[in-house]
């Protein structure tokens, strides 16, 4: 079996999270050939892999969303769209009853180049009509160039010919889901979508907070990502999510209920059976956090929460463990805050092997503003370490339990609440017995419900079922 796994902005360029999950999936399915279709920002990331690719990865293909080297940029021939082509493009821009097969076929035509399309008369006329219908209170020139920049990555995605495979597995909706939908249309192979977070909602939150997009353009960008998700849900044969609340959100957004299923994350608890524990003469109370030092993890809130707790309990020590180079400016700002607050006992370790550190921690801390179902919490549970986490994604379900009565495995706090996070740190720091009990509750939960072997078997079964069903449909059609 050959699977094209489609990833956006993560594997194999960034460590942790979805990348770790993807790498683990590929590594464990040794009898499956994988083509990694990577969608990344620009050519500066080209070939800069952070993972040693498993032997069953037969190729990595890259698509650059912000690419100055437009497909066909040297062709200056004027483009005149047929009425059907123009209607297909218009439906895409207006988002009204988009006929995706026509859109996919339109962009796959060798006569269409990005330069002669985006700079051509037809595109400008459609944008002008869209502008006059909805947005004529802003300057048209700015509007036109915004639409060109917005549709450049879409066009780049749709001009790239997917590799042929028995199954397409998109690890999100968004651009990767759009690419997977086109691949299914072109080759009639099944499409599996796995959402670790709900892409549409995550992009919506991002855009609302963003400084780079303002006013009416926020709405246009939000609509853009919504249409990608609707397309992916329409074309997908199966859509997975990590927990039930996420599945319900997919249905609310527009995914047919019968396509959805919950497939929790999993880890190998046995990796943590013989890890080194805290030394008996160690008087520190260690707080550990395994993460990428990026704004979405809200490390600044973590540092400030630690600062206030440290004033009450001087024995606290904070370990911030994970890559510092994904957004180095933000990482430096975090280190500057530590220096400005004159904070002692804060360690930025960089990338680590979690089994070398987690057993020495007294508690685990995660202050993210967005998550799916964090593998880092599952690993802390496997190490019998209680967790403090913000109420995002499935953190509350993991800590309080959804399918058991084992008891709390930590404390949940509101997003960006320095005071509540600080209180939670102090609550656990004062009670060693509570820490041990919560740590054991988490250990029971992860071993019972979040085992990696079960997760991988679910995906192996999905791969097998979807390809068998596709083959049966194909041969039935041939008859």
Tab-separated table of C-alpha atoms in Angstrom:
chain	number	residue	atom	x	y	z
A	1	UNK	CA	0.000	0.000	0.000
A	2	UNK	CA	1.197	3.485	-0.846
A	3	UNK	CA	-0.099	6.383	1.276
A	4	UNK	CA	0.408	10.062	0.566
A	5	UNK	CA	0.347	11.793	3.944
A	6	UNK	CA	-0.306	15.531	3.592
A	7	UNK	CA	1.031	17.784	6.335
A	8	UNK	CA	0.935	21.556	6.686
A	9	UNK	CA	3.587	23.542	8.539
A	10	UNK	CA	4.857	20.724	10.735
A	11	UNK	CA	6.497	17.394	9.817
A	12	UNK	CA	9.362	16.905	9.184
A	13	UNK	CA	10.517	20.488	9.838
A	14	UNK	CA	9.223	21.130	13.368
A	15	UNK	CA	9.576	18.907	16.444
A	16	UNK	CA	6.749	17.869	18.761
A	17	UNK	CA	2.960	17.745	18.638
A	18	UNK	CA	1.490	16.779	15.271
A	19	UNK	CA	4.985	16.177	13.881
A	20	UNK	CA	5.738	13.586	16.573
A	21	UNK	CA	2.402	11.901	15.914
A	22	UNK	CA	3.066	11.795	12.157
A	23	UNK	CA	6.579	10.441	12.603
A	24	UNK	CA	5.323	7.761	14.977
A	25	UNK	CA	2.546	6.735	12.589
A	26	UNK	CA	4.932	6.347	9.662
A	27	UNK	CA	7.561	4.570	11.762
A	28	UNK	CA	5.145	1.969	13.068
A	29	UNK	CA	3.551	1.145	9.715
A	30	UNK	CA	6.679	-0.397	8.257
A	31	UNK	CA	4.729	-2.347	5.621
A	32	UNK	CA	3.239	0.856	4.156
A	33	UNK	CA	5.089	3.113	1.710
A	34	UNK	CA	4.651	6.800	2.491
A	35	UNK	CA	4.990	9.865	0.320
A	36	UNK	CA	5.181	12.934	2.555
A	37	UNK	CA	3.488	15.881	0.880
A	38	UNK	CA	4.693	18.846	2.928
A	39	UNK	CA	3.042	22.258	2.648
A	40	UNK	CA	5.372	24.916	4.048
A	41	UNK	CA	5.684	28.689	4.044
A	42	UNK	CA	8.487	29.332	1.582
A	43	UNK	CA	11.701	27.994	0.074
A	44	UNK	CA	13.786	29.050	3.082
A	45	UNK	CA	12.567	25.841	4.790
A	46	UNK	CA	13.477	23.621	1.837
A	47	UNK	CA	14.921	20.288	2.969
A	48	UNK	CA	15.522	21.430	6.550
A	49	UNK	CA	14.250	18.254	8.176
A	50	UNK	CA	14.345	17.847	11.967
A	51	UNK	CA	13.547	14.140	11.844
A	52	UNK	CA	15.496	11.217	10.457
A	53	UNK	CA	12.986	9.892	7.960
A	54	UNK	CA	11.962	6.239	8.348
A	55	UNK	CA	12.998	3.848	5.566
A	56	UNK	CA	9.405	3.498	4.358
A	57	UNK	CA	9.276	7.195	3.373
A	58	UNK	CA	9.947	6.964	-0.358
A	59	UNK	CA	9.894	10.718	-1.028
A	60	UNK	CA	9.173	14.136	0.432
A	61	UNK	CA	7.441	16.625	-1.868
A	62	UNK	CA	7.330	20.303	-0.935
A	63	UNK	CA	4.812	23.017	-1.789
A	64	UNK	CA	5.664	26.615	-0.834
A	65	UNK	CA	2.656	28.803	-0.003
A	66	UNK	CA	4.595	32.058	-0.329
A	67	UNK	CA	6.519	31.385	-3.478
A	68	UNK	CA	7.959	34.188	-5.591
A	69	UNK	CA	8.680	31.631	-8.288
A	70	UNK	CA	5.099	31.467	-9.540
A	71	UNK	CA	4.251	28.470	-11.681
A	72	UNK	CA	4.594	29.618	-15.272
A	73	UNK	CA	5.799	33.108	-14.369
A	74	UNK	CA	7.770	33.351	-17.625
A	75	UNK	CA	4.694	32.792	-19.768
A	76	UNK	CA	3.276	36.206	-20.616
A	77	UNK	CA	0.535	35.046	-23.003
A	78	UNK	CA	-2.792	36.684	-22.238
A	79	UNK	CA	-5.332	34.366	-20.690
A	80	UNK	CA	-8.956	34.333	-21.767
A	81	UNK	CA	-11.167	32.061	-19.701
A	82	UNK	CA	-14.117	30.195	-21.154
A	83	UNK	CA	-17.499	30.903	-19.601
A	84	UNK	CA	-17.336	27.596	-17.655
A	85	UNK	CA	-13.838	28.350	-16.370
A	86	UNK	CA	-14.857	31.830	-15.354
A	87	UNK	CA	-17.896	30.484	-13.489
A	88	UNK	CA	-15.674	27.970	-11.657
A	89	UNK	CA	-13.273	30.720	-10.570
A	90	UNK	CA	-16.148	33.005	-9.638
A	91	UNK	CA	-17.768	30.319	-7.461
A	92	UNK	CA	-14.469	29.869	-5.624
A	93	UNK	CA	-14.125	33.584	-4.864
A	94	UNK	CA	-17.770	34.215	-4.051
A	95	UNK	CA	-17.949	30.965	-2.016
A	96	UNK	CA	-21.440	30.289	-3.383
A	97	UNK	CA	-22.119	26.632	-4.234
A	98	UNK	CA	-18.511	25.992	-5.184
A	99	UNK	CA	-18.339	23.278	-7.832
A	100	UNK	CA	-15.040	21.798	-6.722
A	101	UNK	CA	-14.580	19.338	-9.622
A	102	UNK	CA	-14.664	22.284	-12.053
A	103	UNK	CA	-12.268	24.251	-9.835
A	104	UNK	CA	-9.788	21.348	-9.629
A	105	UNK	CA	-9.910	20.660	-13.380
A	106	UNK	CA	-9.564	24.379	-14.135
A	107	UNK	CA	-6.343	24.761	-12.161
A	108	UNK	CA	-4.856	21.493	-13.411
A	109	UNK	CA	-5.130	22.738	-16.997
A	110	UNK	CA	-1.635	23.352	-18.449
A	111	UNK	CA	-2.920	26.567	-20.027
A	112	UNK	CA	-3.472	28.150	-16.609
A	113	UNK	CA	-0.430	29.752	-15.013
A	114	UNK	CA	-0.501	31.714	-11.802
A	115	UNK	CA	0.962	34.808	-13.369
A	116	UNK	CA	-1.466	35.079	-16.273
A	117	UNK	CA	-4.401	34.209	-13.994
A	118	UNK	CA	-3.810	36.484	-10.987
A	119	UNK	CA	-2.591	39.376	-13.135
A	120	UNK	CA	-5.184	38.790	-15.842
A	121	UNK	CA	-8.374	40.584	-16.807
A	122	UNK	CA	-10.785	37.799	-15.806
A	123	UNK	CA	-9.530	37.581	-12.238
A	124	UNK	CA	-9.717	41.367	-11.882
A	125	UNK	CA	-13.289	41.459	-13.225
A	126	UNK	CA	-14.461	38.755	-10.817
A	127	UNK	CA	-12.764	40.495	-7.880
A	128	UNK	CA	-14.308	43.799	-8.961
A	129	UNK	CA	-17.788	42.211	-8.987
A	130	UNK	CA	-17.143	40.670	-5.562
A	131	UNK	CA	-15.936	44.054	-4.290
A	132	UNK	CA	-18.962	45.943	-5.604
A	133	UNK	CA	-21.342	43.345	-4.151
A	134	UNK	CA	-19.934	43.261	-0.606
A	135	UNK	CA	-17.002	45.581	0.109
A	136	UNK	CA	-17.224	48.818	-1.893
A	137	UNK	CA	-16.443	51.007	1.111
A	138	UNK	CA	-12.706	50.312	0.961
A	139	UNK	CA	-10.144	51.312	-1.672
A	140	UNK	CA	-10.339	48.934	-4.643
A	141	UNK	CA	-6.598	48.902	-5.332
A	142	UNK	CA	-5.846	47.617	-1.815
A	143	UNK	CA	-8.714	45.153	-2.103
A	144	UNK	CA	-7.431	43.767	-5.427
A	145	UNK	CA	-3.900	43.250	-4.150
A	146	UNK	CA	-5.198	41.645	-0.950
A	147	UNK	CA	-7.233	39.196	-3.035
A	148	UNK	CA	-4.214	38.406	-5.185
A	149	UNK	CA	-2.084	37.694	-2.133
A	150	UNK	CA	-4.896	35.645	-0.584
A	151	UNK	CA	-5.410	33.512	-3.682
A	152	UNK	CA	-1.736	33.022	-4.511
A	153	UNK	CA	-1.296	30.156	-1.992
A	154	UNK	CA	-4.627	28.644	-3.079
A	155	UNK	CA	-3.526	28.723	-6.703
A	156	UNK	CA	-0.130	27.274	-5.824
A	157	UNK	CA	-1.823	24.374	-4.030
A	158	UNK	CA	-4.216	23.699	-6.904
A	159	UNK	CA	-1.550	23.972	-9.633
A	160	UNK	CA	0.580	21.260	-8.024
A	161	UNK	CA	-0.188	17.797	-9.339
A	162	UNK	CA	-0.590	15.320	-6.454
A	163	UNK	CA	1.439	12.110	-6.509
A	164	UNK	CA	-0.558	8.972	-7.226
A	165	UNK	CA	-1.302	6.835	-4.156
A	166	UNK	CA	-3.701	4.180	-2.859
A	167	UNK	CA	-4.829	6.474	-0.041
A	168	UNK	CA	-4.501	10.165	0.827
A	169	UNK	CA	-4.211	11.030	4.505
A	170	UNK	CA	-4.446	14.722	5.328
A	171	UNK	CA	-3.400	15.672	8.844
A	172	UNK	CA	-5.726	18.721	8.910
A	173	UNK	CA	-8.306	20.408	6.745
A	174	UNK	CA	-7.044	23.799	5.475
A	175	UNK	CA	-4.590	23.807	2.574
A	176	UNK	CA	-3.698	20.160	3.179
A	177	UNK	CA	-7.366	19.150	3.127
A	178	UNK	CA	-7.849	21.109	-0.104
A	179	UNK	CA	-4.884	19.313	-1.692
A	180	UNK	CA	-6.164	15.935	-0.501
A	181	UNK	CA	-9.617	16.674	-1.907
A	182	UNK	CA	-8.099	17.471	-5.298
A	183	UNK	CA	-6.063	14.253	-5.175
A	184	UNK	CA	-9.207	12.228	-4.508
A	185	UNK	CA	-10.962	13.944	-7.406
A	186	UNK	CA	-8.079	13.263	-9.797
A	187	UNK	CA	-7.305	9.652	-8.835
A	188	UNK	CA	-10.524	8.414	-7.159
A	189	UNK	CA	-8.495	7.150	-4.196
A	190	UNK	CA	-9.935	7.426	-0.661
A	191	UNK	CA	-9.248	10.445	1.534
A	192	UNK	CA	-8.777	10.277	5.305
A	193	UNK	CA	-8.740	13.525	7.311
A	194	UNK	CA	-7.236	13.592	10.831
A	195	UNK	CA	-7.800	16.783	12.803
A	196	UNK	CA	-5.651	17.229	15.896
A	197	UNK	CA	-7.222	20.626	16.430
A	198	UNK	CA	-10.229	22.044	14.627
A	199	UNK	CA	-8.453	23.921	11.855
A	200	UNK	CA	-11.267	26.339	11.014
A	201	UNK	CA	-11.674	27.503	14.612
A	202	UNK	CA	-7.931	27.757	15.202
A	203	UNK	CA	-7.451	29.946	12.117
A	204	UNK	CA	-10.456	32.065	13.113
A	205	UNK	CA	-8.982	32.715	16.566
A	206	UNK	CA	-5.596	33.476	15.011
A	207	UNK	CA	-7.021	35.953	12.502
A	208	UNK	CA	-9.165	37.762	15.067
A	209	UNK	CA	-6.066	38.401	17.192
A	210	UNK	CA	-3.682	39.079	14.288
A	211	UNK	CA	-2.139	42.490	13.562
A	212	UNK	CA	-1.246	41.663	9.938
A	213	UNK	CA	-4.886	41.657	8.822
A	214	UNK	CA	-7.423	44.343	9.727
A	215	UNK	CA	-11.053	45.323	9.281
A	216	UNK	CA	-13.127	43.608	6.607
A	217	UNK	CA	-10.147	41.509	5.524
A	218	UNK	CA	-10.415	39.471	8.731
A	219	UNK	CA	-13.862	38.274	7.619
A	220	UNK	CA	-12.608	37.405	4.139
A	221	UNK	CA	-9.710	35.351	5.496
A	222	UNK	CA	-11.981	33.540	7.964
A	223	UNK	CA	-14.390	32.684	5.120
A	224	UNK	CA	-11.443	31.464	3.067
A	225	UNK	CA	-10.400	28.865	5.630
A	226	UNK	CA	-14.011	27.854	6.270
A	227	UNK	CA	-14.482	26.972	2.594
A	228	UNK	CA	-11.374	24.762	2.699
A	229	UNK	CA	-12.778	22.817	5.653
A	230	UNK	CA	-16.148	22.384	3.961
A	231	UNK	CA	-14.375	21.054	0.878
A	232	UNK	CA	-12.309	18.591	2.924
A	233	UNK	CA	-15.352	17.361	4.838
A	234	UNK	CA	-17.240	16.917	1.555
A	235	UNK	CA	-14.505	14.842	-0.100
A	236	UNK	CA	-13.281	12.871	2.925
A	237	UNK	CA	-14.289	9.252	3.337
A	238	UNK	CA	-13.534	9.412	7.063
A	239	UNK	CA	-12.758	12.288	9.432
A	240	UNK	CA	-11.114	11.630	12.784
A	241	UNK	CA	-10.791	13.809	15.864
A	242	UNK	CA	-9.001	13.293	19.155
A	243	UNK	CA	-11.938	13.612	21.539
A	244	UNK	CA	-15.729	13.786	21.538
A	245	UNK	CA	-16.083	17.557	21.953
A	246	UNK	CA	-13.922	18.053	18.859
A	247	UNK	CA	-16.048	15.564	16.904
A	248	UNK	CA	-19.198	17.472	17.834
A	249	UNK	CA	-17.540	20.686	16.661
A	250	UNK	CA	-16.703	19.108	13.308
A	251	UNK	CA	-20.367	18.150	12.897
A	252	UNK	CA	-21.454	21.670	13.880
A	253	UNK	CA	-19.136	23.171	11.259
A	254	UNK	CA	-20.607	20.930	8.574
A	255	UNK	CA	-18.961	17.505	8.541
A	256	UNK	CA	-21.513	14.704	7.972
A	257	UNK	CA	-21.921	12.835	11.259
A	258	UNK	CA	-21.514	9.404	9.663
A	259	UNK	CA	-18.002	10.307	8.494
A	260	UNK	CA	-16.725	11.234	11.953
A	261	UNK	CA	-14.987	9.110	14.566
A	262	UNK	CA	-12.852	9.672	17.666
A	263	UNK	CA	-9.298	8.298	17.621
A	264	UNK	CA	-7.435	9.414	20.779
A	265	UNK	CA	-3.717	9.997	20.851
A	266	UNK	CA	-1.553	7.282	22.299
A	267	UNK	CA	1.903	6.850	23.777
A	268	UNK	CA	4.054	3.922	24.904
A	269	UNK	CA	3.721	3.949	28.724
A	270	UNK	CA	6.389	1.255	28.997
A	271	UNK	CA	9.011	3.824	27.926
A	272	UNK	CA	8.600	5.425	31.351
A	273	UNK	CA	8.707	2.289	33.520
A	274	UNK	CA	12.363	2.559	34.520
A	275	UNK	CA	13.007	6.296	34.287
A	276	UNK	CA	15.247	8.032	36.791
A	277	UNK	CA	13.371	9.595	39.696
A	278	UNK	CA	14.052	12.631	41.853
A	279	UNK	CA	16.926	12.162	44.318
A	280	UNK	CA	15.960	11.811	47.957
A	281	UNK	CA	18.166	14.726	49.061
A	282	UNK	CA	16.806	17.078	46.394
A	283	UNK	CA	14.935	19.842	48.225
A	284	UNK	CA	13.647	21.610	45.128
A	285	UNK	CA	10.037	21.276	44.001
A	286	UNK	CA	10.446	20.807	40.259
A	287	UNK	CA	7.939	22.099	37.712
A	288	UNK	CA	8.429	20.731	34.209
A	289	UNK	CA	7.044	21.852	30.870
A	290	UNK	CA	7.806	20.148	27.559
A	291	UNK	CA	6.933	22.397	24.635
A	292	UNK	CA	8.075	24.446	21.679
A	293	UNK	CA	8.869	27.931	22.984
A	294	UNK	CA	6.335	29.741	20.805
A	295	UNK	CA	3.500	32.232	21.436
A	296	UNK	CA	0.772	29.568	21.156
A	297	UNK	CA	2.255	27.872	24.238
A	298	UNK	CA	2.078	31.192	26.123
A	299	UNK	CA	5.384	30.701	27.911
A	300	UNK	CA	5.271	34.314	29.148
A	301	UNK	CA	2.186	33.552	31.246
A	302	UNK	CA	3.945	30.451	32.555
A	303	UNK	CA	6.955	32.487	33.663
A	304	UNK	CA	4.810	35.096	35.408
A	305	UNK	CA	2.720	32.442	37.174
A	306	UNK	CA	5.940	30.791	38.355
A	307	UNK	CA	7.263	34.188	39.508
A	308	UNK	CA	4.331	34.803	41.877
A	309	UNK	CA	4.361	31.242	43.193
A	310	UNK	CA	8.120	31.480	43.773
A	311	UNK	CA	7.599	34.472	46.063
A	312	UNK	CA	5.557	32.217	48.365
A	313	UNK	CA	7.481	28.950	47.910
A	314	UNK	CA	11.212	29.618	47.310
A	315	UNK	CA	11.964	25.919	46.717
A	316	UNK	CA	10.233	25.966	43.304
A	317	UNK	CA	12.309	25.380	40.174
A	318	UNK	CA	10.967	25.682	36.611
A	319	UNK	CA	12.219	23.566	33.710
A	320	UNK	CA	11.212	24.824	30.245
A	321	UNK	CA	12.147	21.923	28.002
A	322	UNK	CA	11.956	22.016	24.230
A	323	UNK	CA	13.167	23.740	21.048
A	324	UNK	CA	14.029	27.450	21.193
A	325	UNK	CA	14.658	27.990	17.497
A	326	UNK	CA	11.167	27.832	15.969
A	327	UNK	CA	10.474	31.468	16.875
A	328	UNK	CA	13.801	32.666	18.300
A	329	UNK	CA	12.626	36.238	18.898
A	330	UNK	CA	9.837	35.015	21.159
A	331	UNK	CA	12.201	32.635	22.948
A	332	UNK	CA	14.579	35.528	23.588
A	333	UNK	CA	11.716	37.647	24.926
A	334	UNK	CA	10.891	34.859	27.390
A	335	UNK	CA	14.500	34.672	28.568
A	336	UNK	CA	14.576	38.470	28.875
A	337	UNK	CA	11.497	38.340	31.138
A	338	UNK	CA	13.261	35.841	33.398
A	339	UNK	CA	16.223	38.201	33.601
A	340	UNK	CA	14.064	41.288	34.130
A	341	UNK	CA	12.172	39.633	36.995
A	342	UNK	CA	15.505	38.547	38.474
A	343	UNK	CA	14.097	35.022	38.591
A	344	UNK	CA	16.329	32.270	39.853
A	345	UNK	CA	15.957	28.558	39.199
A	346	UNK	CA	14.562	28.716	35.649
A	347	UNK	CA	16.195	26.371	33.138
A	348	UNK	CA	15.742	26.561	29.359
A	349	UNK	CA	17.074	23.170	28.314
A	350	UNK	CA	16.413	23.142	24.569
A	351	UNK	CA	15.386	19.802	23.003
A	352	UNK	CA	15.481	16.850	25.402
A	353	UNK	CA	14.686	13.185	25.700
A	354	UNK	CA	11.606	13.327	27.930
A	355	UNK	CA	12.439	10.056	29.664
A	356	UNK	CA	15.617	11.682	31.020
A	357	UNK	CA	13.691	14.459	32.775
A	358	UNK	CA	10.019	13.773	33.468
A	359	UNK	CA	10.592	11.325	36.323
A	360	UNK	CA	12.434	14.043	38.269
A	361	UNK	CA	9.519	16.478	38.094
A	362	UNK	CA	7.040	17.057	40.929
A	363	UNK	CA	4.419	18.543	38.603
A	364	UNK	CA	3.914	19.311	34.932
A	365	UNK	CA	2.738	22.706	33.615
A	366	UNK	CA	1.113	23.590	30.280
A	367	UNK	CA	-0.167	27.140	29.686
A	368	UNK	CA	-1.143	26.946	26.002
A	369	UNK	CA	-3.798	29.129	24.427
A	370	UNK	CA	-4.634	26.349	21.946
A	371	UNK	CA	-4.157	22.582	22.015
A	372	UNK	CA	-5.675	19.400	20.682
A	373	UNK	CA	-4.930	16.456	22.934
A	374	UNK	CA	-1.388	17.113	24.175
A	375	UNK	CA	1.019	14.197	23.986
A	376	UNK	CA	3.098	15.967	26.628
A	377	UNK	CA	0.320	15.526	29.216
A	378	UNK	CA	0.026	11.829	28.346
A	379	UNK	CA	3.788	11.454	28.787
A	380	UNK	CA	3.645	13.220	32.153
A	381	UNK	CA	0.873	10.819	33.219
A	382	UNK	CA	3.027	7.856	32.138
A	383	UNK	CA	5.769	9.258	34.395
A	384	UNK	CA	3.188	9.508	37.251
A	385	UNK	CA	3.486	13.295	37.334
A	386	UNK	CA	0.357	15.425	38.006
A	387	UNK	CA	-0.477	18.165	35.501
A	388	UNK	CA	-1.592	21.775	35.637
A	389	UNK	CA	-3.021	22.881	32.298
A	390	UNK	CA	-5.108	25.622	30.775
A	391	UNK	CA	-8.630	24.726	29.710
A	392	UNK	CA	-7.970	24.275	26.005
A	393	UNK	CA	-8.532	21.330	23.687
A	394	UNK	CA	-8.909	18.098	25.604
A	395	UNK	CA	-6.800	19.154	28.624
A	396	UNK	CA	-9.791	19.187	30.970
A	397	UNK	CA	-10.921	15.763	29.761
A	398	UNK	CA	-7.465	14.291	30.272
A	399	UNK	CA	-7.044	15.752	33.750
A	400	UNK	CA	-10.536	15.113	35.125
A	401	UNK	CA	-11.284	11.992	33.088
A	402	UNK	CA	-14.008	11.283	30.546
A	403	UNK	CA	-14.405	7.513	30.628
A	404	UNK	CA	-13.326	6.554	34.144
A	405	UNK	CA	-13.699	7.365	37.833
A	406	UNK	CA	-9.981	7.300	38.617
A	407	UNK	CA	-10.086	10.873	39.925
A	408	UNK	CA	-8.344	14.125	39.071
A	409	UNK	CA	-4.836	13.911	37.667
A	410	UNK	CA	-4.076	17.589	38.220
A	411	UNK	CA	-5.659	21.043	38.089
A	412	UNK	CA	-7.252	22.952	35.194
A	413	UNK	CA	-6.980	26.764	35.013
A	414	UNK	CA	-8.375	29.405	32.631
A	415	UNK	CA	-6.283	30.541	29.674
A	416	UNK	CA	-3.802	33.352	30.466
A	417	UNK	CA	-4.845	33.428	34.131
A	418	UNK	CA	-1.570	34.087	35.930
A	419	UNK	CA	-3.276	34.126	39.347
A	420	UNK	CA	-5.119	30.812	38.911
A	421	UNK	CA	-2.052	29.083	37.501
A	422	UNK	CA	0.052	30.399	40.364
A	423	UNK	CA	-2.538	29.179	42.881
A	424	UNK	CA	-2.515	25.736	41.264
A	425	UNK	CA	1.280	25.548	41.505
A	426	UNK	CA	1.124	26.414	45.201
A	427	UNK	CA	-1.693	23.929	45.863
A	428	UNK	CA	0.403	21.067	44.521
A	429	UNK	CA	3.666	22.326	46.000
A	430	UNK	CA	2.182	22.219	49.535
A	431	UNK	CA	0.893	18.645	49.392
A	432	UNK	CA	3.229	15.835	48.363
A	433	UNK	CA	0.520	13.242	49.040
A	434	UNK	CA	-1.875	14.991	46.676
A	435	UNK	CA	0.810	15.124	43.990
A	436	UNK	CA	1.433	11.402	44.265
A	437	UNK	CA	-2.263	10.519	44.233
A	438	UNK	CA	-2.953	12.709	41.181
A	439	UNK	CA	0.124	11.310	39.469
A	440	UNK	CA	-1.144	7.776	39.997
A	441	UNK	CA	-4.615	8.734	38.719
A	442	UNK	CA	-3.051	10.025	35.518
A	443	UNK	CA	-0.913	6.887	35.186
A	444	UNK	CA	-3.968	4.633	35.433
A	445	UNK	CA	-5.799	6.767	32.876
A	446	UNK	CA	-3.041	6.786	30.278
A	447	UNK	CA	-2.339	3.059	30.533
A	448	UNK	CA	-6.043	2.201	30.292
A	449	UNK	CA	-7.168	4.498	27.470
A	450	UNK	CA	-4.241	6.121	25.658
A	451	UNK	CA	-1.961	3.312	24.577
A	452	UNK	CA	-0.060	3.861	21.369
A	453	UNK	CA	-0.629	0.282	20.177
A	454	UNK	CA	-4.398	0.821	20.178
A	455	UNK	CA	-4.055	4.121	18.316
A	456	UNK	CA	-1.858	2.622	15.603
A	457	UNK	CA	-4.125	-0.402	15.176
A	458	UNK	CA	-7.072	1.945	14.649
A	459	UNK	CA	-5.250	3.706	11.820
A	460	UNK	CA	-3.987	0.474	10.314
A	461	UNK	CA	-7.589	-0.757	10.249
A	462	UNK	CA	-8.770	2.532	8.705
A	463	UNK	CA	-6.143	2.321	5.967
A	464	UNK	CA	-7.120	-1.249	5.189
A	465	UNK	CA	-10.889	-0.636	5.266
A	466	UNK	CA	-10.800	2.519	3.141
A	467	UNK	CA	-8.571	1.054	0.431
A	468	UNK	CA	-10.546	-2.210	0.279
A	469	UNK	CA	-13.806	-0.288	-0.028
A	470	UNK	CA	-12.275	1.902	-2.747
A	471	UNK	CA	-11.103	-1.130	-4.730
A	472	UNK	CA	-14.520	-2.760	-4.489
A	473	UNK	CA	-16.196	0.424	-5.747
A	474	UNK	CA	-13.693	0.753	-8.587
A	475	UNK	CA	-14.116	-2.808	-9.846
A	476	UNK	CA	-17.905	-2.613	-9.468
A	477	UNK	CA	-17.826	0.462	-11.686
A	478	UNK	CA	-15.710	-1.364	-14.303
A	479	UNK	CA	-18.372	-4.042	-14.608
